[in-house]
Coordinates of C-alpha atoms and ligand atoms in Angstrom, one line a residue:
X1 CA 57.4 -112.7 -46.1
X2 CA 53.9 -113.7 -45.3
X3 CA 51.0 -111.8 -47.7
X4 CA 48.7 -109.2 -47.4
X5 CA 45.4 -109.7 -48.2
X6 CA 42.3 -108.0 -48.2
X7 CA 38.0 -109.3 -48.2
X8 CA 35.8 -106.7 -50.0
X9 CA 32.2 -108.5 -49.3
X10 CA 28.8 -107.5 -50.6
X11 CA 25.6 -110.0 -50.7
X12 CA 23.8 -111.9 -47.7
X13 CA 24.5 -113.6 -44.7
X14 CA 25.9 -116.2 -46.5
X15 CA 28.6 -114.2 -47.9
X16 CA 29.4 -112.7 -44.9
X17 CA 30.0 -115.9 -43.6
X18 CA 31.9 -116.8 -46.3
X19 CA 34.4 -114.2 -45.9
X20 CA 34.7 -115.1 -42.4
X21 CA 36.0 -118.8 -43.1
X22 CA 38.3 -117.7 -46.0
X23 CA 40.2 -114.8 -43.6
X24 CA 40.5 -117.3 -41.1
X25 CA 41.8 -119.8 -43.8
X26 CA 44.3 -117.8 -45.4
X27 CA 45.5 -116.5 -41.8
X28 CA 45.6 -120.4 -40.8
X29 CA 48.2 -120.4 -44.1
X30 CA 50.1 -117.7 -43.1
X31 CA 48.7 -114.4 -44.8
X32 CA 48.2 -111.4 -42.8
X33 CA 45.1 -108.9 -42.3
X34 CA 45.0 -105.6 -43.3
X35 CA 42.7 -102.6 -43.1
X36 CA 42.3 -101.4 -46.9
X37 CA 43.4 -102.4 -50.4
X38 CA 46.1 -100.5 -50.2
X39 CA 48.1 -102.1 -48.0
X40 CA 47.3 -105.7 -50.0
X41 CA 49.4 -108.0 -51.5
X42 CA 46.3 -110.2 -52.3
X43 CA 42.2 -108.3 -52.9
X44 CA 39.9 -110.3 -52.7
X45 CA 36.2 -109.5 -53.2
X46 CA 33.5 -111.9 -52.4
X47 CA 30.4 -111.0 -54.8
X48 CA 26.7 -111.2 -55.1
X49 CA 24.8 -111.3 -58.5
X50 CA 21.2 -111.4 -56.5
X51 CA 21.0 -107.5 -58.4
X52 CA 22.4 -105.9 -61.3
X53 CA 23.5 -103.0 -59.3
X54 CA 26.0 -105.3 -57.3
X55 CA 27.6 -107.1 -59.8
X56 CA 27.8 -103.5 -61.5
X57 CA 29.5 -102.2 -58.6
X58 CA 32.6 -104.9 -58.5
X59 CA 33.1 -104.6 -62.0
X60 CA 33.7 -101.2 -62.1
X61 CA 36.3 -101.6 -58.8
X62 CA 37.8 -103.8 -60.5
X63 CA 38.1 -101.6 -63.7
X64 CA 39.6 -99.6 -61.3
X65 CA 42.2 -102.0 -59.8
X66 CA 44.1 -102.2 -63.0
X67 CA 46.2 -99.3 -63.1
X68 CA 47.0 -100.4 -59.5
X69 CA 48.0 -103.7 -61.0
X70 CA 50.5 -102.5 -63.3
X71 CA 52.2 -100.6 -61.1
X72 CA 52.1 -104.2 -58.3
X73 CA 52.4 -107.0 -60.7
X74 CA 52.8 -109.5 -57.7
X75 CA 49.8 -108.6 -56.5
X76 CA 46.9 -111.2 -56.9
X77 CA 43.0 -110.5 -57.3
X78 CA 40.8 -113.5 -56.7
X79 CA 37.0 -112.9 -57.4
X80 CA 35.1 -115.6 -55.7
X81 CA 31.2 -115.5 -54.7
X82 CA 28.1 -116.1 -56.8
X83 CA 29.1 -113.9 -59.7
X84 CA 31.9 -116.0 -59.9
X85 CA 29.6 -118.8 -60.4
X86 CA 27.8 -117.0 -62.6
X87 CA 30.6 -115.1 -65.1
X88 CA 33.0 -117.9 -65.0
X89 CA 35.6 -117.0 -67.3
X90 CA 33.9 -114.0 -68.7
X91 CA 34.9 -112.1 -65.3
X92 CA 38.9 -112.9 -67.3
X93 CA 37.5 -111.5 -70.5
X94 CA 35.7 -108.2 -69.0
X95 CA 38.9 -107.7 -66.5
X96 CA 42.2 -109.4 -67.7
X97 CA 44.3 -108.9 -64.4
X98 CA 42.1 -110.7 -62.6
X99 CA 43.9 -114.2 -61.2
X100 CA 41.5 -116.1 -59.3
X101 CA 37.6 -116.8 -60.4
X102 CA 36.6 -118.6 -57.0
X103 CA 33.0 -120.0 -56.5
X104 CA 31.1 -120.4 -53.3
X105 CA 31.5 -123.8 -53.3
X106 CA 35.0 -124.3 -53.9
X107 CA 35.9 -121.8 -50.5
X108 CA 37.9 -124.7 -48.7
X109 CA 40.3 -124.7 -51.8
X110 CA 41.3 -121.0 -51.4
X111 CA 44.6 -120.9 -49.5
X112 CA 46.0 -123.6 -51.9
X113 CA 45.0 -121.6 -55.0
X114 CA 46.1 -118.6 -53.6
X115 CA 49.8 -120.0 -52.6
X116 CA 49.9 -121.6 -56.7
X117 CA 48.8 -118.5 -58.1
X118 CA 51.8 -116.8 -56.0
X119 CA 54.3 -119.5 -57.2
X120 CA 53.4 -120.0 -61.2
X121 CA 51.6 -117.3 -61.8
X122 CA 48.7 -118.9 -63.9
X123 CA 45.3 -117.7 -63.6
X124 CA 43.2 -120.6 -62.0
X125 CA 39.1 -120.5 -62.4
X126 CA 37.5 -122.7 -59.9
X127 CA 33.6 -123.1 -59.9
X128 CA 30.9 -126.0 -58.9
X129 CA 29.1 -127.7 -61.9
X130 CA 25.7 -125.7 -63.4
X131 CA 22.4 -127.5 -62.1
X132 CA 22.4 -128.9 -65.8
X133 CA 25.4 -129.7 -66.2
X134 CA 25.5 -133.4 -64.8
X135 CA 23.5 -135.8 -62.6
X136 CA 21.8 -134.1 -59.4
X137 CA 24.6 -136.2 -57.4
X138 CA 27.0 -134.7 -59.0
X139 CA 26.3 -131.9 -58.8
X140 CA 25.2 -131.7 -55.1
X141 CA 28.6 -132.8 -54.6
X142 CA 30.4 -130.2 -56.7
X143 CA 29.0 -127.7 -54.0
X144 CA 31.8 -128.7 -52.0
X145 CA 31.3 -127.9 -48.0
X146 CA 33.4 -125.7 -45.6
X147 CA 33.5 -125.4 -42.3
X148 CA 36.3 -124.9 -40.9
X149 CA 37.5 -124.5 -37.1
X150 CA 36.6 -120.3 -36.2
X151 CA 39.3 -117.7 -35.4
X152 CA 37.8 -115.4 -32.8
X153 CA 40.1 -112.6 -34.0
X154 CA 37.3 -112.6 -37.8
X155 CA 33.7 -111.4 -37.5
X156 CA 31.8 -108.6 -36.4
X157 CA 32.4 -109.4 -32.4
X158 CA 33.8 -112.4 -30.7
X159 CA 29.9 -112.6 -28.6
X160 CA 28.1 -113.4 -32.0
X161 CA 28.7 -115.8 -35.1
X162 CA 27.1 -117.3 -37.7
X163 CA 26.2 -121.0 -38.4
X164 CA 25.5 -122.8 -41.2
X165 CA 22.8 -125.0 -41.5
X166 CA 22.0 -125.4 -45.1
X167 CA 23.3 -124.9 -48.4
X168 CA 21.4 -123.7 -51.7
X169 CA 18.0 -123.8 -52.8
X170 CA 15.5 -125.5 -54.7
X171 CA 12.8 -123.1 -54.4
X172 CA 13.0 -121.5 -58.0
X173 CA 11.9 -118.1 -57.6
X174 CA 11.1 -116.8 -61.2
X175 CA 13.0 -113.4 -59.9
X176 CA 16.0 -115.1 -58.0
X177 CA 19.2 -116.3 -59.2
X178 CA 20.6 -118.0 -56.2
X179 CA 19.1 -121.9 -57.1
X180 CA 22.1 -121.5 -59.8
X181 CA 24.9 -119.7 -58.1
X182 CA 24.4 -121.7 -55.3
X183 CA 23.5 -125.3 -56.5
X184 CA 21.1 -128.0 -54.6
X185 CA 19.7 -127.5 -51.5
X186 CA 21.3 -129.3 -48.6
X187 CA 20.9 -130.1 -45.1
X188 CA 24.1 -130.4 -42.5
X189 CA 24.0 -133.7 -40.5
X190 CA 22.7 -132.3 -36.9
X191 CA 25.8 -133.7 -35.2
X192 CA 28.1 -131.6 -37.5
X193 CA 26.0 -127.9 -36.0
X194 CA 26.0 -129.4 -32.8
X195 CA 29.8 -129.6 -33.2
X196 CA 30.1 -126.2 -34.4
X197 CA 28.2 -124.8 -31.8
X198 CA 29.2 -126.7 -28.8
X199 CA 32.6 -125.1 -30.3
X200 CA 31.8 -122.0 -30.2
X201 CA 30.3 -122.3 -27.0
X202 CA 33.7 -122.9 -25.8
X203 CA 35.3 -119.6 -27.1
X204 CA 32.4 -117.6 -25.6
X205 CA 30.0 -116.9 -28.0
X206 CA 26.6 -116.1 -26.6
X207 CA 24.4 -115.9 -29.3
X208 CA 24.6 -118.0 -32.8
X209 CA 22.3 -117.1 -35.6
X210 CA 21.4 -120.1 -37.7
X211 CA 21.7 -119.3 -41.8
X212 CA 20.5 -120.3 -44.7
X213 CA 18.7 -119.4 -47.6
X214 CA 15.3 -120.8 -46.3
X215 CA 16.0 -122.1 -43.0
X216 CA 12.8 -123.3 -41.8
X217 CA 12.8 -126.0 -44.8
X218 CA 15.9 -127.7 -43.0
X219 CA 15.2 -131.4 -43.0
X220 CA 18.1 -134.3 -42.1
X221 CA 17.3 -137.7 -41.8
X222 CA 19.2 -140.5 -40.1
X223 CA 18.5 -143.2 -37.6
X224 CA 14.8 -143.0 -38.2
X225 CA 14.3 -139.8 -37.3
X226 CA 13.7 -136.9 -39.2
X227 CA 15.8 -133.1 -38.0
X228 CA 13.3 -130.3 -38.6
X229 CA 14.4 -126.5 -37.4
X230 CA 12.7 -126.5 -34.4
X231 CA 14.7 -130.1 -33.7
X232 CA 17.9 -128.3 -34.2
X233 CA 16.7 -125.4 -32.0
X234 CA 15.7 -128.1 -28.7
X235 CA 19.5 -129.7 -29.5
X236 CA 20.7 -126.1 -29.2
X237 CA 18.8 -125.0 -26.0
X238 CA 21.2 -127.9 -24.1
X239 CA 24.7 -126.3 -24.8
X240 CA 25.9 -124.0 -22.5
X241 CA 26.9 -121.0 -23.0
X242 CA 24.7 -119.9 -26.0
X243 CA 22.1 -117.7 -24.6
X244 CA 20.4 -116.8 -27.7
X245 CA 19.6 -118.8 -31.0
X246 CA 18.2 -116.9 -34.2
X247 CA 17.6 -118.0 -37.3
X248 CA 17.1 -116.5 -41.2
X249 CA 15.9 -116.6 -43.8
X250 CA 12.7 -118.1 -43.6
X251 CA 9.7 -119.1 -46.4
X252 CA 6.4 -118.5 -45.4
X253 CA 4.9 -122.0 -46.3
X254 CA 7.2 -123.3 -43.5
X255 CA 6.3 -121.4 -40.6
X256 CA 4.3 -124.3 -38.9
X257 CA 2.1 -124.3 -36.2
X258 CA 5.6 -126.5 -34.8
X259 CA 8.1 -124.0 -35.1
X260 CA 5.9 -121.2 -34.5
X261 CA 5.3 -123.1 -30.6
X262 CA 8.9 -124.0 -30.4
X263 CA 9.8 -120.2 -31.2
X264 CA 7.7 -119.6 -28.1
X265 CA 8.5 -122.3 -25.5
X266 CA 12.4 -123.0 -25.9
X267 CA 14.0 -120.4 -24.2
X268 CA 17.0 -119.3 -26.0
X269 CA 15.0 -118.7 -29.5
X270 CA 14.8 -115.0 -29.9
X271 CA 10.9 -113.6 -31.1
X272 CA 13.5 -112.3 -34.3
X273 CA 11.1 -113.7 -37.5
X274 CA 12.2 -113.0 -40.8
X275 CA 9.7 -113.8 -43.2
X276 CA 9.7 -112.4 -46.6
X277 CA 6.9 -111.6 -48.4
X278 CA 8.0 -110.1 -51.7
X279 CA 4.6 -108.6 -52.8
X280 CA 1.0 -108.0 -51.1
X281 CA -0.4 -108.8 -54.9
X282 CA -1.7 -112.5 -55.6
X283 CA -1.2 -112.2 -59.0
X284 CA 2.4 -110.5 -59.2
X285 CA 3.1 -113.5 -56.3
X286 CA 2.0 -116.5 -58.7
X287 CA 4.1 -114.5 -61.4
X288 CA 7.1 -114.9 -58.9
X289 CA 6.6 -118.1 -58.5
X290 CA 5.9 -118.2 -54.6
X291 CA 3.7 -120.8 -53.3
X292 CA 1.4 -119.2 -51.5
X293 CA -1.3 -116.3 -51.5
X294 CA -1.2 -112.6 -49.8
X295 CA -3.9 -113.9 -47.6
X296 CA -1.9 -117.5 -46.4
X297 CA 1.2 -114.6 -45.7
X298 CA -1.7 -112.5 -43.7
X299 CA -3.0 -115.8 -41.9
X300 CA 0.7 -116.6 -40.9
X301 CA 1.4 -112.8 -39.3
X302 CA -2.0 -113.7 -37.3
X303 CA -1.0 -116.9 -36.3
X304 CA 3.1 -115.8 -35.5
X305 CA 0.7 -112.4 -33.2
X306 CA -1.3 -114.8 -31.5
X307 CA 1.1 -117.3 -30.5
X308 CA 4.1 -115.1 -30.1
X309 CA 2.6 -112.0 -28.9
X310 CA 6.3 -110.3 -28.7
X311 CA 7.1 -111.0 -32.2
X312 CA 9.4 -108.5 -34.1
X313 CA 8.3 -110.1 -37.8
X314 CA 10.9 -107.9 -41.0
X315 CA 9.8 -108.9 -44.4
X316 CA 11.6 -108.5 -48.0
X317 CA 10.0 -106.5 -50.8
X318 CA 10.3 -106.4 -54.4
X319 CA 9.2 -103.5 -56.3
X320 CA 8.3 -103.3 -59.9
X321 CA 8.5 -106.8 -60.8
X322 CA 7.1 -107.7 -64.3
X323 CA 3.9 -106.3 -65.3
X324 CA 3.2 -104.6 -61.5
X325 CA 0.0 -102.4 -62.1
X326 CA -0.5 -99.2 -59.4
X327 CA -3.9 -101.6 -58.0
X328 CA -1.3 -104.4 -57.2
X329 CA 1.8 -101.9 -56.0
X330 CA -1.2 -100.9 -53.6
X331 CA -1.5 -104.2 -52.7
X332 CA 1.5 -104.4 -51.3
X333 CA 1.2 -101.0 -49.6
X334 CA -1.6 -102.7 -48.0
X335 CA 0.4 -105.8 -46.7
X336 CA 2.6 -103.4 -45.4
X337 CA 0.4 -101.5 -43.0
X338 CA -1.5 -105.1 -42.3
X339 CA 2.1 -106.8 -41.2
X340 CA 3.3 -104.5 -38.9
X341 CA 7.4 -105.6 -39.5
X342 CA 9.9 -104.1 -37.4
X343 CA 11.7 -102.9 -40.4
X344 CA 11.8 -104.7 -44.7
X345 CA 13.7 -104.9 -47.3
X346 CA 12.8 -103.0 -50.2
X347 CA 14.8 -103.8 -53.4
X348 CA 13.7 -102.8 -57.3
X349 CA 13.2 -105.4 -59.6
X350 CA 16.4 -106.3 -61.3
X351 CA 16.4 -108.4 -64.2
X352 CA 18.8 -111.8 -63.9
X353 CA 19.3 -113.6 -67.1
X354 CA 18.9 -116.9 -66.7
X355 CA 15.8 -117.2 -64.8
X356 CA 12.5 -118.0 -65.2
X357 CA 11.3 -114.2 -65.3
X358 CA 14.0 -113.2 -67.8
X359 CA 13.1 -115.6 -70.2
X360 CA 9.2 -115.3 -69.1
X361 CA 8.4 -111.5 -68.4
X362 CA 9.4 -107.9 -69.9
X363 CA 10.8 -105.8 -67.8
X364 CA 8.5 -103.4 -68.5
X365 CA 8.0 -101.4 -65.4
X366 CA 10.6 -97.9 -65.8
X367 CA 12.8 -97.1 -63.2
X368 CA 11.6 -93.8 -62.3
X369 CA 8.0 -95.8 -61.3
X370 CA 9.9 -98.7 -59.2
X371 CA 12.1 -95.8 -57.7
X372 CA 9.0 -94.0 -56.7
X373 CA 7.3 -97.0 -55.7
X374 CA 10.4 -98.0 -53.7
X375 CA 10.5 -94.4 -51.6
X376 CA 6.4 -95.3 -51.0
X377 CA 6.6 -98.5 -49.6
X378 CA 9.9 -97.5 -47.3
X379 CA 8.3 -94.2 -46.1
X380 CA 5.4 -96.9 -45.1
X381 CA 7.2 -99.1 -43.6
X382 CA 9.6 -96.6 -41.9
X383 CA 6.5 -94.8 -40.3
X384 CA 5.2 -98.6 -38.7
X385 CA 9.2 -98.7 -37.7
X386 CA 8.7 -95.6 -35.6
X387 CA 5.7 -96.3 -34.1
X388 CA 6.6 -99.7 -33.1
X389 CA 10.0 -98.3 -31.3
X390 CA 8.1 -95.6 -29.7
X391 CA 6.2 -98.4 -28.1
X392 CA 9.3 -99.3 -26.4
X393 CA 10.2 -96.3 -24.2
X394 CA 9.7 -96.3 -20.6
X395 CA 9.9 -100.6 -21.1
X396 CA 12.7 -102.8 -20.0
X397 CA 15.4 -104.9 -22.9
X398 CA 17.6 -107.1 -22.3
X399 CA 20.4 -106.4 -24.3
X400 CA 23.5 -108.0 -25.4
X401 CA 26.3 -105.4 -25.5
X402 CA 28.7 -106.1 -28.6
X403 CA 30.8 -103.0 -28.8
X404 CA 31.5 -99.3 -29.1
X405 CA 28.6 -97.1 -31.1
X406 CA 29.6 -96.2 -34.6
X407 CA 26.0 -94.4 -35.5
X408 CA 25.6 -93.0 -32.6
X409 CA 26.5 -89.7 -33.6
X410 CA 23.8 -89.6 -36.3
X411 CA 20.9 -90.6 -34.6
X412 CA 21.9 -88.2 -31.9
X413 CA 21.9 -85.4 -34.3
X414 CA 18.1 -87.6 -35.6
X415 CA 16.6 -86.8 -32.2
X416 CA 18.5 -83.4 -31.7
X417 CA 19.7 -84.4 -28.8
X418 CA 23.6 -83.8 -27.4
X419 CA 26.6 -86.6 -27.5
X420 CA 28.2 -86.9 -24.0
X421 CA 31.0 -85.9 -23.3
X422 CA 33.3 -88.1 -25.1
X423 CA 35.9 -87.7 -21.9
X424 CA 33.5 -88.8 -19.6
X425 CA 31.7 -91.3 -21.1
X426 CA 31.2 -93.8 -24.1
X427 CA 28.4 -94.6 -26.7
X428 CA 28.1 -98.9 -26.5
X429 CA 25.7 -100.5 -28.7
X430 CA 23.5 -103.6 -28.2
X431 CA 20.7 -106.3 -29.6
X432 CA 17.9 -107.0 -27.8
X433 CA 16.4 -110.5 -28.4
X434 CA 14.0 -109.2 -31.5
X435 CA 16.9 -107.6 -32.7
X436 CA 16.1 -104.0 -31.8
X437 CA 19.3 -101.6 -32.1
X438 CA 20.2 -100.4 -28.7
X439 CA 22.7 -97.2 -28.2
X440 CA 23.6 -96.4 -24.3
X441 CA 25.8 -94.4 -22.2
X442 CA 28.7 -96.1 -20.2
X443 CA 31.7 -94.9 -18.2
X444 CA 34.6 -94.9 -19.7
X445 CA 36.6 -96.1 -17.4
X446 CA 33.5 -99.1 -16.6
X447 CA 32.8 -99.8 -20.9
X448 CA 35.0 -102.6 -21.1
X449 CA 33.5 -104.8 -18.5
X450 CA 30.0 -104.3 -20.3
X451 CA 31.0 -105.8 -23.4
X452 CA 30.1 -109.3 -24.2
X453 CA 27.4 -110.0 -21.7
X454 CA 23.7 -109.7 -21.6
X455 CA 22.1 -106.8 -19.7
X456 CA 18.6 -105.0 -18.7
X457 CA 18.9 -101.7 -19.8
X458 CA 15.4 -99.1 -20.1
X459 CA 14.4 -97.5 -23.0
X460 CA 14.8 -93.7 -22.6
X461 CA 14.3 -92.3 -26.5
X462 CA 13.4 -93.7 -29.9
X463 CA 14.4 -93.3 -33.2
X464 CA 13.0 -95.6 -36.0
X465 CA 16.2 -98.0 -36.5
X466 CA 17.7 -97.4 -32.9
X467 CA 16.4 -97.3 -28.9
X468 CA 18.2 -95.2 -26.8
X469 CA 18.1 -96.2 -23.5
X470 CA 20.2 -96.7 -19.7
X471 CA 22.1 -99.3 -18.2
X472 CA 19.7 -100.9 -15.1
X473 CA 22.8 -100.6 -12.2
Ligands
SAH501 N1 15.7 -116.9 -49.9 C1 15.6 -115.7 -49.7 C2 16.0 -114.1 -50.4 C3 16.9 -114.1 -50.6 S1 18.0 -113.2 -51.7 C4 14.2 -115.6 -49.4 O1 13.5 -116.3 -50.0 O2 13.5 -115.0 -48.5 C5 17.3 -111.5 -50.7 C6 16.2 -110.4 -51.4 O3 16.7 -110.0 -52.6 C7 14.9 -111.2 -51.7 O4 14.1 -111.7 -50.8 C8 14.6 -110.6 -52.6 O5 13.9 -109.3 -51.4 C9 15.5 -109.1 -53.2 N2 16.3 -110.1 -54.8 C10 15.9 -111.4 -55.2 N3 16.3 -111.1 -56.6 C11 15.5 -110.0 -57.0 C12 15.7 -109.6 -58.3 N4 16.4 -110.3 -59.1 N5 15.5 -108.2 -58.3 C13 15.6 -107.3 -57.1 N6 15.7 -108.1 -55.3 C14 15.7 -109.3 -55.9
SF4_502 FE1 15.7 -117.1 -53.8 FE2 13.4 -117.9 -53.2 FE3 15.2 -119.5 -53.1 FE4 14.7 -117.3 -51.6 S1 13.4 -118.9 -52.0 S2 17.1 -117.6 -52.5 S3 14.3 -115.6 -53.2 S4 15.0 -118.8 -55.2
F3S503 FE1 24.0 -112.4 -53.2 FE2 24.7 -115.1 -53.4 FE3 23.8 -114.1 -51.4 S1 23.6 -114.2 -55.1 S2 22.5 -112.7 -52.0 S3 25.4 -113.4 -51.8 S4 23.6 -116.1 -51.7

């Protein structure tokens, strides 16, 4: 009897991709995906440690599953991902009904481990070496790579795919746990990336997103040539079938002129640039161990908008970092105003034991102040997002039509426009090259032919996070 599995995923794109790969490999081994935990025999949590809140949520969910496991003793509970690598056997102590703890560098063993737990009912802990636990080459090797054939049934839609071009991170920003849980930075060989993207193109994928913690640090040397991110762009440009190339996340100092020119000149590369800056204050950036100043980041923005006039830049911010004063925070507000970001992800600082910031600084900004700063920054950003989106009204954009809109109903409320009568038309959603969501109506009988195509549309309305448009006949 094949077992049913359910994967719950939190965290960044790395985890989203890992969950897709894990699901595909479990399906290959004969397991069936189900749509809710209650139908599953194997429940897997793909976890994130970047903030305390993300961990607390998983532990409380695990707590709730105790009763479920008592009633279903043959069920298997697995904790994968960054929290598995970080907390190791502590997870078994805090949640004794967990069967498997599997680090992100051990993913390829997943089906075999689930099978063995099914048979032997023994707990399994498989993680990579900690960065201080051995020679760098041993640590690197302990983060095994896993790039299986993609399954079209897995993932948000069959027209887009993420492709990992690098693993790990060596930047060691003082607040960040990622370098310890994802291991040393390693770039994948271009040949492997090319082969994977050719396969994805053969499956009918139109858009690939190259992912890594700092994709613009990509560097791979072979045969006397050193490949950088822009060389990957040029290679993918030649792959028939792929129409769009996206890439996330970028580290500010890696945005060289060569890279910006490649974004401008290589037609398939979309002008969407996610470049987290974290703070607008030099003293905070120094404490964060970011390797640039606010002025350098402003110069970068100037260079971007001068080189790529239609660039859509997005950023991440941490508010309430250790010692952040009102003045320092105000410098961040100023930078958001200057940046004209399409949108920003704003986080309240969360102290991560084991990081430099946890060791060196006091987490001394009260939560109420963090919350206030978060809301204030978000309000400034949302006004800018709305303004930028309004500029699209009347313009024509190309959208990759992904499927039926889930958020359409909500956005309609916001704009106080009537949703279309559902029997005549459906609302579809897609993305522009600059990563804006566009919602539009399509006749019911026609909508299936539109999904999975790149089509022109005219924008008619705008909300801060959504554009509304009409397909051009
Ligand atoms: N590699 C990416 C980001 C990875 S983590 C980069 O450097 O840009 C995603 C975001 O989480 C970070 O950009 C940062 O804004 C936030 N973050 C990381 N550690 C955090 C912490 N300890 N507390 C709050 N936010 C954090
Ligand atoms: Fe974390 Fe900094 Fe690496 Fe991004 S670059 S993953 S914030 S250490
Ligand atoms: Fe979280 Fe791990 Fe990503 S800690 S942000 S899931 S690399």
